[in-house]
Amino acid sequence: MHVELWHNPACGTSRHVLALIRHVGIEPVIVDYLRDPPDIPRLRQAIQEAGLGVRDAIRSKQPEYLALGLDDPGLSDDALLAAMVATPVLINRPFVFTPLGVRLCRPESAMVLDLLPPCDKPFAKEDGDVVIDAAGRRVR
């Protein structure tokens, strides 16, 4: 199965998603979107396919969000998308693309399991939180 991950290795959620993808036996195509951001059409498509609005996909907690005035409710989606591409740290992560769909796997990294083949092997996140228990049941 082809899987693409827009990944930020400094982000715990992004690392958990990558670990879950690998746990089910898939090595994804990893896109360092901070170094190589998508263009506006690709970002717009990812957001739409994930069933989100543009504001749902922007990291409003980043200092750049306020510094660039992106909290202005009058800004168009086009203006927000342009800011996200110009300042990719504003793109929320991790986005995951599989033949089963596209998802922004935040706030819960286990959301990625909806896009992957079934897995019954136990899995716990870095912090010890169990995602798949010893019986192979999804906990989160």
Tab-separated table of N, CA and C in Angstrom:
chain	number	residue	atom	x	y	z
A	1	MET	N	0.845	-1.180	0.000
A	1	MET	CA	0.000	0.000	0.000
A	1	MET	C	0.889	1.241	0.000
A	2	HIS	N	0.584	2.180	-0.875
A	2	HIS	CA	1.329	3.427	-0.934
A	2	HIS	C	0.794	4.374	0.141
A	3	VAL	N	1.692	4.869	0.988
A	3	VAL	CA	1.335	5.816	2.042
A	3	VAL	C	2.312	6.981	1.980
A	4	GLU	N	1.769	8.186	2.024
A	4	GLU	CA	2.589	9.396	2.080
A	4	GLU	C	2.287	10.111	3.387
A	5	LEU	N	3.341	10.592	4.024
A	5	LEU	CA	3.220	11.284	5.307
A	5	LEU	C	3.902	12.632	5.213
A	6	TRP	N	3.152	13.706	5.494
A	6	TRP	CA	3.762	15.030	5.651
A	6	TRP	C	4.219	15.090	7.091
A	7	HIS	N	5.514	15.035	7.276
A	7	HIS	CA	6.113	14.740	8.579
A	7	HIS	C	6.983	15.877	9.098
A	8	ASN	N	6.886	16.074	10.411
A	8	ASN	CA	7.794	16.958	11.144
A	8	ASN	C	8.380	16.122	12.268
A	9	PRO	N	9.637	15.711	12.181
A	9	PRO	CA	10.215	14.832	13.193
A	9	PRO	C	10.276	15.453	14.584
A	10	ALA	N	10.145	16.758	14.703
A	10	ALA	CA	10.146	17.402	16.015
A	10	ALA	C	8.785	17.301	16.703
A	11	CYS	N	7.779	16.850	15.999
A	11	CYS	CA	6.405	16.769	16.521
A	11	CYS	C	6.120	15.356	17.020
A	12	GLY	N	5.726	15.240	18.282
A	12	GLY	CA	5.413	13.936	18.861
A	12	GLY	C	4.283	13.221	18.132
A	13	THR	N	3.234	13.934	17.778
A	13	THR	CA	2.119	13.311	17.065
A	13	THR	C	2.588	12.775	15.720
A	14	SER	N	3.400	13.537	15.027
A	14	SER	CA	3.915	13.101	13.737
A	14	SER	C	4.793	11.852	13.897
A	15	ARG	N	5.616	11.828	14.934
A	15	ARG	CA	6.460	10.646	15.184
A	15	ARG	C	5.606	9.422	15.506
A	16	HIS	N	4.536	9.603	16.272
A	16	HIS	CA	3.656	8.474	16.611
A	16	HIS	C	2.975	7.927	15.360
A	17	VAL	N	2.521	8.830	14.498
A	17	VAL	CA	1.881	8.392	13.259
A	17	VAL	C	2.869	7.599	12.409
A	18	LEU	N	4.084	8.093	12.270
A	18	LEU	CA	5.103	7.369	11.509
A	18	LEU	C	5.353	5.991	12.124
A	19	ALA	N	5.451	5.929	13.432
A	19	ALA	CA	5.685	4.642	14.102
A	19	ALA	C	4.523	3.673	13.870
A	20	LEU	N	3.295	4.163	13.902
A	20	LEU	CA	2.135	3.291	13.654
A	20	LEU	C	2.128	2.779	12.218
A	21	ILE	N	2.440	3.640	11.272
A	21	ILE	CA	2.492	3.208	9.870
A	21	ILE	C	3.537	2.103	9.717
A	22	ARG	N	4.695	2.307	10.285
A	22	ARG	CA	5.753	1.287	10.206
A	22	ARG	C	5.371	0.033	10.975
A	23	HIS	N	4.635	0.196	12.058
A	23	HIS	CA	4.207	-0.940	12.884
A	23	HIS	C	3.327	-1.908	12.093
A	24	VAL	N	2.528	-1.388	11.172
A	24	VAL	CA	1.683	-2.269	10.361
A	24	VAL	C	2.432	-2.803	9.139
A	25	GLY	N	3.719	-2.484	9.036
A	25	GLY	CA	4.557	-3.062	7.991
A	25	GLY	C	4.677	-2.242	6.726
A	26	ILE	N	4.394	-0.952	6.813
A	26	ILE	CA	4.480	-0.090	5.638
A	26	ILE	C	5.573	0.949	5.857
A	27	GLU	N	6.414	1.120	4.871
A	27	GLU	CA	7.399	2.201	4.897
A	27	GLU	C	6.835	3.326	4.027
A	28	PRO	N	6.410	4.410	4.652
A	28	PRO	CA	5.772	5.475	3.877
A	28	PRO	C	6.770	6.345	3.131
A	29	VAL	N	6.257	7.067	2.165
A	29	VAL	CA	7.007	8.149	1.547
A	29	VAL	C	6.904	9.307	2.532
A	30	ILE	N	8.040	9.741	3.042
A	30	ILE	CA	8.055	10.801	4.049
A	30	ILE	C	8.392	12.117	3.356
A	31	VAL	N	7.496	13.076	3.513
A	31	VAL	CA	7.690	14.395	2.931
A	31	VAL	C	8.013	15.360	4.069
A	32	ASP	N	9.189	15.945	4.010
A	32	ASP	CA	9.574	16.979	4.963
A	32	ASP	C	8.952	18.281	4.462
A	33	TYR	N	7.708	18.500	4.873
A	33	TYR	CA	6.960	19.632	4.327
A	33	TYR	C	7.512	20.973	4.805
A	34	LEU	N	8.315	20.979	5.856
A	34	LEU	CA	8.930	22.234	6.294
A	34	LEU	C	10.019	22.671	5.317
A	35	ARG	N	10.738	21.697	4.773
A	35	ARG	CA	11.798	21.975	3.803
A	35	ARG	C	11.260	22.049	2.376
A	36	ASP	N	10.253	21.231	2.098
A	36	ASP	CA	9.702	21.126	0.752
A	36	ASP	C	8.176	21.211	0.830
A	37	PRO	N	7.643	22.415	1.063
A	37	PRO	CA	6.193	22.543	1.253
A	37	PRO	C	5.423	22.263	-0.037
A	38	PRO	N	4.171	21.838	0.125
A	38	PRO	CA	3.338	21.638	-1.061
A	38	PRO	C	3.020	22.989	-1.698
A	39	ASP	N	2.621	22.948	-2.957
A	39	ASP	CA	2.150	24.189	-3.564
A	39	ASP	C	0.689	24.407	-3.145
A	40	ILE	N	0.165	25.553	-3.482
A	40	ILE	CA	-1.187	25.895	-3.038
A	40	ILE	C	-2.239	24.900	-3.541
A	41	PRO	N	-2.231	24.508	-4.822
A	41	PRO	CA	-3.242	23.536	-5.256
A	41	PRO	C	-3.162	22.203	-4.504
A	42	ARG	N	-1.947	21.722	-4.255
A	42	ARG	CA	-1.791	20.442	-3.532
A	42	ARG	C	-2.265	20.579	-2.087
A	43	LEU	N	-1.938	21.682	-1.435
A	43	LEU	CA	-2.380	21.897	-0.059
A	43	LEU	C	-3.898	22.009	-0.007
A	44	ARG	N	-4.484	22.766	-0.920
A	44	ARG	CA	-5.941	22.914	-0.971
A	44	ARG	C	-6.604	21.547	-1.145
A	45	GLN	N	-6.052	20.736	-2.059
A	45	GLN	CA	-6.604	19.403	-2.317
A	45	GLN	C	-6.511	18.521	-1.066
A	46	ALA	N	-5.369	18.544	-0.387
A	46	ALA	CA	-5.194	17.729	0.819
A	46	ALA	C	-6.227	18.113	1.880
A	47	ILE	N	-6.415	19.398	2.073
A	47	ILE	CA	-7.366	19.884	3.070
A	47	ILE	C	-8.783	19.448	2.706
A	48	GLN	N	-9.142	19.613	1.439
A	48	GLN	CA	-10.485	19.219	0.993
A	48	GLN	C	-10.694	17.717	1.136
A	49	GLU	N	-9.714	16.919	0.700
A	49	GLU	CA	-9.853	15.463	0.768
A	49	GLU	C	-9.914	14.966	2.211
A	50	ALA	N	-9.319	15.712	3.125
A	50	ALA	CA	-9.386	15.345	4.542
A	50	ALA	C	-10.707	15.793	5.174
A	51	GLY	N	-11.524	16.509	4.395
A	51	GLY	CA	-12.819	16.954	4.906
A	51	GLY	C	-12.724	18.134	5.853
A	52	LEU	N	-11.697	18.952	5.668
A	52	LEU	CA	-11.453	20.073	6.570
A	52	LEU	C	-11.674	21.404	5.865
A	53	GLY	N	-11.777	22.437	6.668
A	53	GLY	CA	-11.698	23.791	6.164
A	53	GLY	C	-10.261	24.249	6.301
A	54	VAL	N	-9.905	25.315	5.601
A	54	VAL	CA	-8.525	25.805	5.633
A	54	VAL	C	-8.118	26.175	7.059
A	55	ARG	N	-8.992	26.829	7.794
A	55	ARG	CA	-8.638	27.218	9.173
A	55	ARG	C	-8.422	26.004	10.082
A	56	ASP	N	-9.033	24.859	9.742
A	56	ASP	CA	-8.812	23.633	10.521
A	56	ASP	C	-7.406	23.077	10.310
A	57	ALA	N	-6.788	23.456	9.195
A	57	ALA	CA	-5.487	22.899	8.828
A	57	ALA	C	-4.334	23.857	9.104
A	58	ILE	N	-4.630	24.978	9.741
A	58	ILE	CA	-3.573	25.947	10.039
A	58	ILE	C	-3.233	25.865	11.524
A	59	ARG	N	-1.963	25.982	11.836
A	59	ARG	CA	-1.498	25.917	13.226
A	59	ARG	C	-1.587	27.313	13.849
A	60	SER	N	-2.721	27.568	14.478
A	60	SER	CA	-2.965	28.891	15.064
A	60	SER	C	-2.136	29.143	16.319
A	61	LYS	N	-1.511	28.117	16.862
A	61	LYS	CA	-0.669	28.301	18.061
A	61	LYS	C	0.754	28.750	17.718
A	62	GLN	N	1.091	28.721	16.448
A	62	GLN	CA	2.421	29.181	16.034
A	62	GLN	C	2.509	30.695	16.181
A	63	PRO	N	3.627	31.225	16.671
A	63	PRO	CA	3.777	32.678	16.788
A	63	PRO	C	3.575	33.393	15.439
A	64	GLU	N	3.937	32.747	14.360
A	64	GLU	CA	3.796	33.336	13.033
A	64	GLU	C	2.334	33.618	12.683
A	65	TYR	N	1.433	32.836	13.238
A	65	TYR	CA	0.007	33.008	12.957
A	65	TYR	C	-0.453	34.414	13.336
A	66	LEU	N	-0.150	34.815	14.546
A	66	LEU	CA	-0.526	36.165	14.991
A	66	LEU	C	0.352	37.227	14.345
A	67	ALA	N	1.637	36.933	14.222
A	67	ALA	CA	2.570	37.913	13.642
A	67	ALA	C	2.168	38.291	12.219
A	68	LEU	N	1.601	37.345	11.478
A	68	LEU	CA	1.181	37.607	10.105
A	68	LEU	C	-0.270	38.090	10.011
A	69	GLY	N	-0.929	38.229	11.161
A	69	GLY	CA	-2.312	38.708	11.170
A	69	GLY	C	-3.310	37.700	10.641
A	70	LEU	N	-2.976	36.416	10.735
A	70	LEU	CA	-3.843	35.382	10.179
A	70	LEU	C	-5.082	35.116	11.028
A	71	ASP	N	-5.154	35.752	12.183
A	71	ASP	CA	-6.340	35.627	13.023
A	71	ASP	C	-7.485	36.521	12.523
A	72	ASP	N	-7.237	37.324	11.511
A	72	ASP	CA	-8.255	38.192	10.921
A	72	ASP	C	-9.315	37.319	10.243
A	73	PRO	N	-10.554	37.305	10.769
A	73	PRO	CA	-11.590	36.442	10.187
A	73	PRO	C	-11.974	36.834	8.759
A	74	GLY	N	-11.573	38.012	8.327
A	74	GLY	CA	-11.883	38.461	6.978
A	74	GLY	C	-10.946	37.929	5.910
A	75	LEU	N	-9.870	37.267	6.321
A	75	LEU	CA	-8.913	36.737	5.334
A	75	LEU	C	-9.542	35.582	4.556
A	76	SER	N	-9.290	35.575	3.278
A	76	SER	CA	-9.812	34.512	2.416
A	76	SER	C	-9.005	33.232	2.592
A	77	ASP	N	-9.605	32.138	2.159
A	77	ASP	CA	-8.871	30.866	2.150
A	77	ASP	C	-7.612	30.980	1.304
A	78	ASP	N	-7.695	31.694	0.179
A	78	ASP	CA	-6.524	31.856	-0.681
A	78	ASP	C	-5.388	32.550	0.059
A	79	ALA	N	-5.714	33.571	0.848
A	79	ALA	CA	-4.695	34.284	1.614
A	79	ALA	C	-4.084	33.372	2.673
A	80	LEU	N	-4.913	32.570	3.329
A	80	LEU	CA	-4.409	31.639	4.347
A	80	LEU	C	-3.528	30.564	3.721
A	81	LEU	N	-3.962	30.026	2.595
A	81	LEU	CA	-3.163	29.004	1.916
A	81	LEU	C	-1.814	29.567	1.473
A	82	ALA	N	-1.814	30.784	0.951
A	82	ALA	CA	-0.559	31.409	0.536
A	82	ALA	C	0.381	31.575	1.721
A	83	ALA	N	-0.166	31.968	2.877
A	83	ALA	CA	0.659	32.119	4.073
A	83	ALA	C	1.207	30.772	4.535
A	84	MET	N	0.397	29.723	4.433
A	84	MET	CA	0.829	28.392	4.856
A	84	MET	C	1.963	27.863	3.978
A	85	VAL	N	1.867	28.115	2.695
A	85	VAL	CA	2.917	27.654	1.780
A	85	VAL	C	4.193	28.483	1.967
A	86	ALA	N	4.034	29.770	2.186
A	86	ALA	CA	5.199	30.642	2.388
A	86	ALA	C	5.867	30.392	3.736
A	87	THR	N	5.074	29.976	4.723
A	87	THR	CA	5.563	29.720	6.083
A	87	THR	C	5.038	28.343	6.494
A	88	PRO	N	5.668	27.263	6.006
A	88	PRO	CA	5.093	25.920	6.156
A	88	PRO	C	4.925	25.435	7.588
A	89	VAL	N	5.577	26.068	8.557
A	89	VAL	CA	5.356	25.665	9.947
A	89	VAL	C	3.893	25.905	10.338
A	90	LEU	N	3.187	26.701	9.549
A	90	LEU	CA	1.769	26.964	9.799
A	90	LEU	C	0.864	25.825	9.338
A	91	ILE	N	1.400	24.881	8.564
A	91	ILE	CA	0.607	23.733	8.105
A	91	ILE	C	0.514	22.736	9.251
A	92	ASN	N	-0.724	22.429	9.626
A	92	ASN	CA	-0.908	21.452	10.694
A	92	ASN	C	-0.447	20.085	10.216
A	93	ARG	N	-0.046	19.252	11.138
A	93	ARG	CA	0.490	17.949	10.785
A	93	ARG	C	0.078	16.925	11.827
A	94	PRO	N	0.217	15.701	11.421
A	94	PRO	CA	0.688	15.131	10.164
A	94	PRO	C	-0.476	14.800	9.225
A	95	PHE	N	-0.332	15.142	7.974
A	95	PHE	CA	-1.268	14.707	6.942
A	95	PHE	C	-0.796	13.351	6.446
A	96	VAL	N	-1.738	12.421	6.282
A	96	VAL	CA	-1.429	11.086	5.772
A	96	VAL	C	-2.332	10.814	4.573
A	97	PHE	N	-1.718	10.277	3.510
A	97	PHE	CA	-2.414	9.976	2.266
A	97	PHE	C	-2.273	8.483	1.991
A	98	THR	N	-3.384	7.780	1.831
A	98	THR	CA	-3.367	6.370	1.453
A	98	THR	C	-4.488	6.153	0.437
A	99	PRO	N	-4.540	4.975	-0.185
A	99	PRO	CA	-5.662	4.692	-1.071
A	99	PRO	C	-7.015	4.717	-0.350
A	100	LEU	N	-6.994	4.633	0.970
A	100	LEU	CA	-8.240	4.660	1.750
A	100	LEU	C	-8.675	6.064	2.135
A	101	GLY	N	-7.867	7.072	1.807
A	101	GLY	CA	-8.261	8.437	2.094
A	101	GLY	C	-7.117	9.302	2.572
A	102	VAL	N	-7.492	10.513	2.947
A	102	VAL	CA	-6.551	11.504	3.456
A	102	VAL	C	-7.046	11.932	4.820
A	103	ARG	N	-6.111	12.100	5.738
A	103	ARG	CA	-6.505	12.494	7.088
A	103	ARG	C	-5.421	13.355	7.699
A	104	LEU	N	-5.858	14.384	8.416
A	104	LEU	CA	-4.975	15.112	9.317
A	104	LEU	C	-5.073	14.360	10.634
A	105	CYS	N	-4.026	13.661	10.999
A	105	CYS	CA	-4.057	12.757	12.165
A	105	CYS	C	-3.727	13.510	13.443
A	106	ARG	N	-4.539	14.454	13.755
A	106	ARG	CA	-4.396	15.292	14.934
A	106	ARG	C	-5.785	15.598	15.426
A	107	PRO	N	-6.063	15.575	16.687
A	107	PRO	CA	-5.090	15.549	17.764
A	107	PRO	C	-4.625	14.139	18.140
A	108	GLU	N	-5.337	13.114	17.673
A	108	GLU	CA	-4.991	11.761	18.093
A	108	GLU	C	-4.300	11.007	16.970
A	109	SER	N	-3.064	10.583	17.223
A	109	SER	CA	-2.272	9.897	16.203
A	109	SER	C	-2.899	8.579	15.757
A	110	ALA	N	-3.698	7.943	16.606
A	110	ALA	CA	-4.303	6.653	16.262
A	110	ALA	C	-5.306	6.774	15.119
A	111	MET	N	-5.697	7.985	14.762
A	111	MET	CA	-6.600	8.185	13.624
A	111	MET	C	-6.028	7.576	12.356
A	112	VAL	N	-4.710	7.462	12.286
A	112	VAL	CA	-4.078	6.909	11.088
A	112	VAL	C	-4.500	5.454	10.865
A	113	LEU	N	-4.880	4.759	11.904
A	113	LEU	CA	-5.275	3.359	11.759
A	113	LEU	C	-6.489	3.201	10.853
A	114	ASP	N	-7.316	4.244	10.731
A	114	ASP	CA	-8.471	4.197	9.832
A	114	ASP	C	-8.052	4.145	8.364
A	115	LEU	N	-6.804	4.506	8.079
A	115	LEU	CA	-6.316	4.575	6.705
A	115	LEU	C	-5.368	3.437	6.344
A	116	LEU	N	-5.168	2.504	7.277
A	116	LEU	CA	-4.174	1.439	7.100
A	116	LEU	C	-4.829	0.069	7.160
A	117	PRO	N	-4.133	-0.961	6.680
A	117	PRO	CA	-4.660	-2.318	6.836
A	117	PRO	C	-4.797	-2.651	8.324
A	118	PRO	N	-5.705	-3.568	8.663
A	118	PRO	CA	-5.871	-3.943	10.075
A	118	PRO	C	-4.565	-4.444	10.688
A	119	CYS	N	-4.399	-4.159	11.961
A	119	CYS	CA	-3.206	-4.593	12.683
A	119	CYS	C	-3.650	-5.120	14.041
A	120	ASP	N	-3.171	-6.309	14.394
A	120	ASP	CA	-3.533	-6.882	15.689
A	120	ASP	C	-2.327	-7.028	16.620
A	121	LYS	N	-1.201	-6.419	16.236
A	121	LYS	CA	-0.004	-6.462	17.073
A	121	LYS	C	-0.062	-5.308	18.075
A	122	PRO	N	0.251	-5.551	19.341
A	122	PRO	CA	0.220	-4.481	20.345
A	122	PRO	C	1.133	-3.314	19.965
A	123	PHE	N	0.702	-2.118	20.349
A	123	PHE	CA	1.483	-0.919	20.076
A	123	PHE	C	1.224	0.107	21.164
A	124	ALA	N	2.321	0.724	21.636
A	124	ALA	CA	2.220	1.829	22.597
A	124	ALA	C	3.045	2.997	22.070
A	125	LYS	N	2.572	4.202	22.350
A	125	LYS	CA	3.284	5.408	21.938
A	125	LYS	C	4.539	5.592	22.787
A	126	GLU	N	5.358	6.578	22.408
A	126	GLU	CA	6.603	6.886	23.126
A	126	GLU	C	6.376	7.074	24.616
A	127	ASP	N	5.238	7.655	24.968
A	127	ASP	CA	4.959	7.954	26.372
A	127	ASP	C	4.336	6.775	27.120
A	128	GLY	N	4.171	5.637	26.423
A	128	GLY	CA	3.629	4.447	27.049
A	128	GLY	C	2.136	4.261	26.875
A	129	ASP	N	1.427	5.262	26.369
A	129	ASP	CA	-0.005	5.112	26.132
A	129	ASP	C	-0.237	4.005	25.117
A	130	VAL	N	-1.108	3.070	25.480
A	130	VAL	CA	-1.411	1.932	24.620
A	130	VAL	C	-2.405	2.364	23.544
A	131	VAL	N	-2.074	2.029	22.312
A	131	VAL	CA	-2.946	2.328	21.177
A	131	VAL	C	-3.637	1.052	20.704
A	132	ILE	N	-2.867	-0.037	20.622
A	132	ILE	CA	-3.398	-1.361	20.300
A	132	ILE	C	-2.995	-2.270	21.462
A	133	ASP	N	-3.970	-2.887	22.129
A	133	ASP	CA	-3.662	-3.681	23.320
A	133	ASP	C	-3.147	-5.073	22.958
A	134	ALA	N	-2.808	-5.849	23.980
A	134	ALA	CA	-2.224	-7.189	23.786
A	134	ALA	C	-3.163	-8.128	23.041
A	135	ALA	N	-4.466	-7.862	23.084
A	135	ALA	CA	-5.440	-8.694	22.367
A	135	ALA	C	-5.650	-8.189	20.945
A	136	GLY	N	-4.926	-7.162	20.551
A	136	GLY	CA	-5.049	-6.637	19.200
A	136	GLY	C	-6.204	-5.674	19.003
A	137	ARG	N	-6.779	-5.185	20.107
A	137	ARG	CA	-7.895	-4.237	20.021
A	137	ARG	C	-7.379	-2.797	20.087
A	138	ARG	N	-7.949	-1.968	19.260
A	138	ARG	CA	-7.616	-0.541	19.266
A	138	ARG	C	-8.173	0.086	20.541
A	139	VAL	N	-7.289	0.742	21.288
A	139	VAL	CA	-7.668	1.358	22.555
A	139	VAL	C	-7.996	2.834	22.351
A	140	ARG	N	-7.262	3.486	21.471
A	140	ARG	CA	-7.440	4.926	21.238
A	140	ARG	C	-7.875	5.172	19.813
